[in-house]
Amino acid sequence: MLSKTSLSPEHPVFPMDDSLMPALYDRLSTAADHKDSLDLPLKAIMYEFFGLLVRLVPASANPIPLPRQKSIYVEQCLHYLHAHYCENVTVERMSSSLKLDRKYLSALFKKTVGLPPQQYLLNFRVAKACELLTETPCSIGEISRSVGYQDPLLFSRMFKKVKGCSPKEYRIRHAGNDIVL
């Protein structure tokens, strides 16, 4: 069945159809929960699932070009970083979640984005911190924890490295910059 799709061990990810997949999953869960469930209803639902996969990611005579495959990895990496920036993110953990070699992912990311993943993450965290500094009354410690730094001193050092000033100085400089019409 899977041979009729473009899915493979190298490319196991497919777009989820938000209108059909949740209903199929619910039906499958309900059928599996019945103690007297028969194999036939479960198989019927699985066939519907595979039919949907064939429609979503059909096998093609022309496989995805290599540059597009690489950009998909970087897109997945960026999605991971944006979703987990407030956690203890490491390249090892990220590459493991994407089932890629750490060195390969780092090199691909740097080539595509122009920065290593850790530098991109630092810049992203600082940008989020800038938003919080100007838009909320949260303390520096609260902001540091909300962007992934448990140590406010380390956060301040990293912030200053990127912005050239401390978080407190940044907040003072950008306080009241909202223009009211």
XYZ file of N, CA and C in Angstrom:
543
model
N 0.825 -1.197 0.000
C 0.000 0.000 0.000
C 0.866 1.258 0.000
N 1.884 1.240 0.858
C 2.738 2.429 0.942
C 3.541 2.654 -0.337
N 3.737 1.603 -1.122
C 4.471 1.787 -2.366
C 3.683 2.628 -3.363
N 2.404 2.805 -3.127
C 1.579 3.648 -3.994
C 1.637 5.111 -3.568
N 2.441 5.400 -2.533
C 2.636 6.773 -2.065
C 4.090 7.167 -2.289
N 4.388 8.430 -2.062
C 5.777 8.880 -2.164
C 6.477 8.819 -0.805
N 5.842 8.168 0.181
C 6.455 8.013 1.495
C 7.561 6.969 1.428
N 8.605 7.195 2.209
C 9.718 6.257 2.268
C 10.380 6.402 3.635
N 11.285 5.487 3.993
C 11.991 5.652 5.271
C 12.759 6.969 5.341
N 13.229 7.460 4.194
C 13.957 8.737 4.179
C 12.996 9.922 4.277
N 11.765 9.753 3.807
C 10.771 10.832 3.798
C 9.436 10.311 4.344
N 9.359 10.106 5.668
C 8.150 9.514 6.241
C 7.056 10.523 6.585
N 7.301 11.805 6.376
C 6.362 12.839 6.807
C 5.394 13.156 5.676
N 4.119 13.297 6.022
C 3.108 13.672 5.033
C 2.219 14.748 5.629
N 1.607 15.577 4.778
C 0.718 16.619 5.296
C -0.573 15.988 5.805
N -1.044 16.450 6.936
C -2.260 15.892 7.504
C -3.461 16.626 6.944
N -4.440 15.892 6.478
C -5.693 16.468 6.000
C -6.543 16.748 7.237
N -6.668 18.018 7.605
C -7.353 18.381 8.848
C -8.842 18.064 8.837
N -9.432 17.891 7.678
C -10.860 17.602 7.644
C -11.157 16.102 7.747
N -10.253 15.257 7.246
C -10.532 13.826 7.222
C -9.763 13.008 8.255
N -8.506 13.337 8.474
C -7.663 12.532 9.372
C -8.211 12.450 10.796
N -8.598 13.568 11.427
C -9.096 13.440 12.811
C -10.311 12.518 12.922
N -11.215 12.583 11.935
C -12.403 11.724 11.975
C -12.001 10.255 11.830
N -11.048 9.986 10.929
C -10.563 8.606 10.768
C -9.923 8.107 12.053
N -9.130 8.951 12.680
C -8.470 8.568 13.923
C -9.510 8.279 15.009
N -10.523 9.128 15.118
C -11.570 8.919 16.123
C -12.314 7.612 15.865
N -12.648 7.352 14.606
C -13.342 6.110 14.271
C -12.470 4.903 14.578
N -11.185 4.997 14.277
C -10.263 3.900 14.550
C -10.154 3.660 16.054
N -10.027 4.738 16.825
C -9.939 4.606 18.289
C -11.208 3.999 18.866
N -12.359 4.443 18.403
C -13.630 3.921 18.889
C -13.763 2.435 18.571
N -13.410 2.071 17.338
C -13.509 0.659 16.938
C -12.542 -0.200 17.739
N -11.355 0.300 18.007
C -10.355 -0.473 18.752
C -10.724 -0.603 20.223
N -11.475 0.357 20.771
C -11.852 0.325 22.180
C -12.901 -0.733 22.501
N -13.654 -1.139 21.508
C -14.677 -2.147 21.755
C -14.001 -3.495 21.997
N -14.325 -4.086 23.128
C -13.686 -5.350 23.487
C -14.023 -6.455 22.480
N -15.209 -6.359 21.900
C -15.607 -7.383 20.941
C -15.369 -6.913 19.495
N -14.402 -5.996 19.333
C -14.156 -5.441 18.000
C -13.686 -6.526 17.048
N -14.165 -6.431 15.859
C -13.797 -7.378 14.819
C -12.682 -6.782 13.985
N -11.918 -7.638 13.366
C -10.838 -7.165 12.515
C -11.360 -6.429 11.293
N -12.493 -6.851 10.781
C -13.003 -6.279 9.544
C -13.268 -4.771 9.639
N -13.973 -4.274 10.682
C -14.170 -2.816 10.765
C -12.844 -2.057 10.901
N -11.903 -2.622 11.661
C -10.605 -1.963 11.809
C -9.863 -1.923 10.480
N -9.899 -3.011 9.746
C -9.242 -3.049 8.441
C -9.890 -2.067 7.473
N -11.199 -1.950 7.517
C -11.896 -1.021 6.626
C -11.433 0.411 6.882
N -11.294 0.766 8.143
C -10.848 2.120 8.485
C -9.397 2.316 8.056
N -8.572 1.306 8.245
C -7.171 1.408 7.817
C -7.078 1.566 6.296
N -7.932 0.853 5.551
C -7.944 1.017 4.097
C -8.344 2.443 3.714
N -9.288 3.030 4.435
C -9.653 4.433 4.182
C -8.449 5.346 4.423
N -7.722 5.055 5.501
C -6.534 5.840 5.829
C -5.498 5.742 4.702
N -5.218 4.517 4.246
C -4.251 4.342 3.159
C -4.744 4.998 1.871
N -6.053 4.925 1.617
C -6.609 5.595 0.441
C -6.390 7.098 0.502
N -6.532 7.654 1.692
C -6.291 9.086 1.881
C -4.811 9.412 1.675
N -3.929 8.546 2.180
C -2.492 8.759 1.971
C -2.144 8.760 0.482
N -2.727 7.840 -0.259
C -2.451 7.767 -1.697
C -2.895 9.051 -2.383
N -3.999 9.638 -1.911
C -4.453 10.913 -2.494
C -3.560 12.071 -2.078
N -3.124 12.070 -0.804
C -2.321 13.190 -0.293
C -0.891 13.180 -0.816
N -0.265 12.016 -0.846
C 1.135 11.910 -1.269
C 1.286 10.773 -2.278
N 0.730 10.964 -3.477
C 0.804 9.882 -4.468
C 2.239 9.643 -4.911
N 2.497 8.403 -5.298
C 3.807 8.083 -5.862
C 3.909 8.810 -7.193
N 5.061 9.357 -7.457
C 5.233 10.062 -8.717
C 6.427 9.492 -9.454
N 6.373 9.604 -10.758
C 7.497 9.143 -11.575
C 8.720 10.003 -11.307
N 8.475 11.263 -10.968
C 9.572 12.192 -10.681
C 9.653 12.409 -9.177
N 10.638 11.836 -8.519
C 10.759 12.066 -7.078
C 11.067 13.533 -6.803
N 10.842 13.938 -5.557
C 11.112 15.321 -5.160
C 12.572 15.631 -5.443
N 12.847 16.757 -6.106
C 14.247 17.100 -6.365
C 15.022 17.244 -5.062
N 16.286 16.907 -5.095
C 17.120 16.925 -3.899
C 17.112 18.271 -3.187
N 17.244 19.424 -3.880
C 17.206 20.689 -3.143
C 15.900 20.882 -2.373
N 14.772 20.438 -2.937
C 13.500 20.574 -2.239
C 13.482 19.698 -0.994
N 14.046 18.487 -1.091
C 14.107 17.606 0.066
C 14.892 18.280 1.181
N 16.014 18.878 0.806
C 16.841 19.544 1.803
C 16.093 20.706 2.430
N 15.354 21.468 1.619
C 14.639 22.599 2.194
C 13.517 22.134 3.116
N 12.968 20.946 2.840
C 11.951 20.400 3.746
C 12.573 20.128 5.116
N 13.797 19.594 5.131
C 14.476 19.359 6.402
C 14.683 20.668 7.158
N 15.087 21.705 6.439
C 15.313 23.001 7.093
C 13.988 23.572 7.581
N 12.924 23.433 6.794
C 11.599 23.898 7.234
C 11.182 23.177 8.517
N 11.405 21.863 8.553
C 11.059 21.089 9.748
C 11.909 21.542 10.935
N 13.163 21.832 10.667
C 14.072 22.295 11.707
C 13.599 23.649 12.257
N 13.251 24.564 11.365
C 12.759 25.875 11.790
C 11.464 25.736 12.581
N 10.589 24.871 12.114
C 9.339 24.631 12.836
C 9.637 24.110 14.242
N 10.574 23.184 14.348
C 10.958 22.638 15.647
C 11.504 23.740 16.554
N 12.407 24.565 16.014
C 12.998 25.643 16.817
C 11.932 26.636 17.279
N 11.021 26.994 16.398
C 9.975 27.959 16.766
C 9.006 27.379 17.790
N 8.790 26.082 17.729
C 7.864 25.444 18.666
C 8.511 25.143 20.018
N 9.840 24.982 20.050
C 10.514 24.533 21.276
C 11.567 25.520 21.789
N 11.549 26.758 21.307
C 12.604 27.707 21.689
C 12.658 27.972 23.185
N 11.551 27.782 23.881
C 11.540 28.059 25.318
C 11.998 26.855 26.141
N 12.379 25.781 25.463
C 12.872 24.582 26.139
C 14.389 24.513 25.987
N 14.981 23.496 26.595
C 16.419 23.281 26.473
C 16.687 22.599 25.134
N 16.816 23.398 24.078
C 16.984 22.883 22.724
C 18.462 22.661 22.441
N 18.770 21.485 21.918
C 20.131 21.203 21.460
C 20.037 20.700 20.026
N 21.115 20.835 19.297
C 21.147 20.337 17.924
C 20.964 18.821 17.938
N 21.532 18.154 18.940
C 21.390 16.704 19.044
C 19.920 16.312 19.190
N 19.202 16.980 20.071
C 17.794 16.664 20.302
C 16.969 16.954 19.045
N 17.259 18.076 18.404
C 16.526 18.456 17.204
C 16.799 17.468 16.067
N 18.064 17.132 15.859
C 18.404 16.199 14.781
C 17.823 14.819 15.066
N 17.778 14.435 16.318
C 17.181 13.154 16.690
C 15.687 13.151 16.381
N 14.995 14.250 16.679
C 13.556 14.309 16.411
C 13.272 14.280 14.918
N 14.213 14.766 14.106
C 14.043 14.763 12.652
C 14.681 13.539 12.004
N 15.307 12.671 12.819
C 15.966 11.457 12.337
C 17.079 11.775 11.329
N 17.868 12.795 11.659
C 18.987 13.196 10.808
C 20.265 13.228 11.623
N 21.386 13.103 10.950
C 22.683 13.229 11.595
C 22.887 14.676 12.036
N 23.426 14.864 13.227
C 23.617 16.198 13.799
C 24.491 17.083 12.906
N 25.604 16.543 12.447
C 26.521 17.338 11.617
C 25.886 17.689 10.280
N 25.176 16.734 9.693
C 24.510 16.983 8.418
C 23.464 18.083 8.574
N 22.654 17.992 9.629
C 21.614 18.986 9.858
C 22.221 20.368 10.077
N 23.267 20.445 10.880
C 23.912 21.739 11.137
C 24.448 22.355 9.855
N 25.119 21.553 9.039
C 25.683 22.062 7.788
C 24.586 22.496 6.822
N 23.539 21.693 6.708
C 22.427 22.014 5.820
C 21.723 23.288 6.287
N 21.493 23.400 7.582
C 20.836 24.575 8.154
C 21.663 25.830 7.880
N 22.955 25.753 8.155
C 23.821 26.920 7.955
C 23.868 27.320 6.485
N 23.927 26.347 5.601
C 23.980 26.643 4.170
C 22.687 27.315 3.709
N 21.555 26.864 4.227
C 20.255 27.378 3.795
C 19.884 28.690 4.469
N 20.063 28.763 5.782
C 19.631 29.930 6.557
C 20.723 30.986 6.671
N 21.973 30.547 6.622
C 23.080 31.489 6.738
C 23.657 31.580 8.133
N 23.045 30.873 9.070
C 23.512 30.839 10.462
C 23.469 29.401 10.962
N 24.351 29.052 11.892
C 24.213 27.735 12.531
C 22.925 27.706 13.357
N 22.368 26.524 13.597
C 21.107 26.431 14.350
C 21.152 27.123 15.709
N 22.262 26.989 16.451
C 22.329 27.604 17.788
C 22.319 29.128 17.709
N 22.978 29.688 16.695
C 22.975 31.145 16.529
C 21.582 31.626 16.133
N 20.929 30.877 15.249
C 19.558 31.221 14.857
C 18.649 31.189 16.083
N 18.795 30.139 16.901
C 17.984 30.007 18.108
C 18.233 31.176 19.054
N 19.488 31.550 19.233
C 19.816 32.691 20.091
C 19.135 33.957 19.576
N 19.244 34.222 18.282
C 18.614 35.413 17.708
C 17.094 35.373 17.853
N 16.510 34.191 17.662
C 15.055 34.045 17.788
C 14.618 34.293 19.226
N 15.350 33.728 20.184
C 15.023 33.937 21.599
C 15.137 35.413 21.980
N 16.179 36.066 21.506
C 16.368 37.484 21.826
C 15.249 38.315 21.199
N 14.830 37.976 19.986
C 13.726 38.699 19.348
C 12.439 38.532 20.159
N 12.184 37.316 20.645
C 11.007 37.082 21.493
C 11.131 37.858 22.803
N 12.333 37.898 23.356
C 12.560 38.642 24.598
C 12.322 40.129 24.370
N 12.748 40.652 23.238
C 12.519 42.073 22.922
C 11.031 42.385 22.899
N 10.249 41.486 22.293
C 8.793 41.671 22.280
C 8.253 41.735 23.708
N 8.688 40.792 24.538
C 8.200 40.740 25.917
C 8.663 41.960 26.721
N 9.885 42.402 26.477
C 10.404 43.567 27.201
C 9.617 44.830 26.884
N 9.177 44.967 25.656
C 8.471 46.191 25.271
C 6.959 46.094 25.443
N 6.426 44.870 25.479
C 4.975 44.720 25.498
C 4.400 44.225 26.827
N 5.271 43.817 27.755
C 4.764 43.290 29.023
C 5.527 43.909 30.192
N 4.931 43.869 31.368
C 5.641 44.337 32.563
C 6.410 43.213 33.270
N 6.581 42.071 32.611
C 7.254 40.918 33.228
C 8.678 41.277 33.638
N 9.143 40.636 34.706
C 10.515 40.864 35.162
C 11.496 40.227 34.183
N 12.762 40.642 34.284
C 13.807 40.084 33.422
C 13.918 38.574 33.662
N 13.813 38.142 34.909
C 13.878 36.716 35.239
C 12.736 35.942 34.603
N 11.527 36.494 34.648
C 10.378 35.824 34.027
C 10.562 35.731 32.513
N 11.055 36.799 31.928
C 11.277 36.803 30.479
C 12.367 35.805 30.110
N 13.445 35.773 30.902
C 14.529 34.837 30.582
C 14.022 33.399 30.605
N 13.205 33.048 31.601
C 12.663 31.690 31.672
C 11.688 31.417 30.528
N 10.921 32.421 30.124
C 9.928 32.204 29.066
C 10.560 32.046 27.689
N 11.814 32.464 27.526
C 12.486 32.285 26.234
C 13.558 31.196 26.298
N 13.560 30.408 27.375
C 14.415 29.228 27.419
C 15.676 29.331 28.248
N 15.857 30.403 29.009
C 17.040 30.531 29.862
C 16.616 30.445 31.320
N 17.107 29.436 32.019
C 16.784 29.302 33.432
C 17.620 30.247 34.290
N 18.769 30.662 33.764
C 19.672 31.554 34.479
C 19.546 32.963 33.904
N 18.965 33.912 34.670
C 18.797 35.279 34.162
C 20.130 35.962 33.817
N 21.211 35.603 34.517
C 22.510 36.214 34.206
C 23.015 35.753 32.843
N 22.854 34.469 32.556
C 23.234 33.958 31.242
C 22.372 34.614 30.162
N 21.084 34.733 30.432
C 20.182 35.405 29.492
C 20.649 36.840 29.225
N 20.968 37.568 30.270
C 21.421 38.955 30.104
C 22.699 39.021 29.279
N 23.618 38.089 29.529
C 24.868 38.060 28.772
C 24.610 37.774 27.291
N 23.752 36.803 27.006
C 23.423 36.463 25.619
C 22.669 37.607 24.946
N 21.766 38.239 25.684
C 20.998 39.366 25.149
C 21.944 40.500 24.764
N 22.876 40.805 25.667
C 23.831 41.885 25.408
C 24.733 41.552 24.222
N 25.079 40.269 24.083
C 25.908 39.835 22.957
C 25.206 40.125 21.623
N 23.892 39.934 21.588
C 23.134 40.136 20.346
C 22.736 41.599 20.155
N 22.236 42.243 21.198
C 21.674 43.595 21.073
C 22.640 44.720 21.453
N 23.719 44.382 22.116
C 24.683 45.418 22.492
C 24.314 46.187 23.739
N 23.242 45.787 24.400
C 22.842 46.421 25.662
C 22.143 45.368 26.512
N 21.998 45.661 27.793
C 21.334 44.713 28.688
C 19.821 44.740 28.440
N 19.117 43.715 28.891
C 17.660 43.715 28.743
C 17.009 44.931 29.431
N 17.552 45.303 30.577
C 17.004 46.451 31.294
C 17.195 47.738 30.479
N 18.391 47.924 29.929
C 18.652 49.099 29.094
C 17.745 49.095 27.865
N 17.561 47.923 27.269
C 16.700 47.810 26.092
C 15.278 48.233 26.435
N 14.782 47.762 27.581
C 13.419 48.108 28.001
C 13.284 49.612 28.208
N 14.295 50.223 28.844
C 14.240 51.666 29.100
C 14.259 52.443 27.783
N 15.142 52.044 26.864
C 15.257 52.733 25.568
C 13.984 52.628 24.737
N 13.309 51.496 24.852
C 12.127 51.274 24.006
C 10.810 51.489 24.738
N 10.869 51.946 25.967
C 9.647 52.248 26.715
C 9.030 53.507 26.146
N 7.745 53.488 25.955
C 7.053 54.679 25.477
C 7.264 54.968 24.006
N 7.800 54.015 23.250
C 7.974 54.231 21.814
C 6.688 53.976 21.036
N 5.633 53.554 21.725
C 4.358 53.339 21.040
C 3.771 54.698 20.680
N 3.402 54.852 19.446
C 2.820 56.113 18.984
C 1.319 55.995 19.095
N 0.707 56.904 19.817
C -0.739 56.907 19.982
C -1.318 57.969 19.083
N -2.247 57.572 18.231
C -2.877 58.536 17.313
C -4.202 58.973 17.826
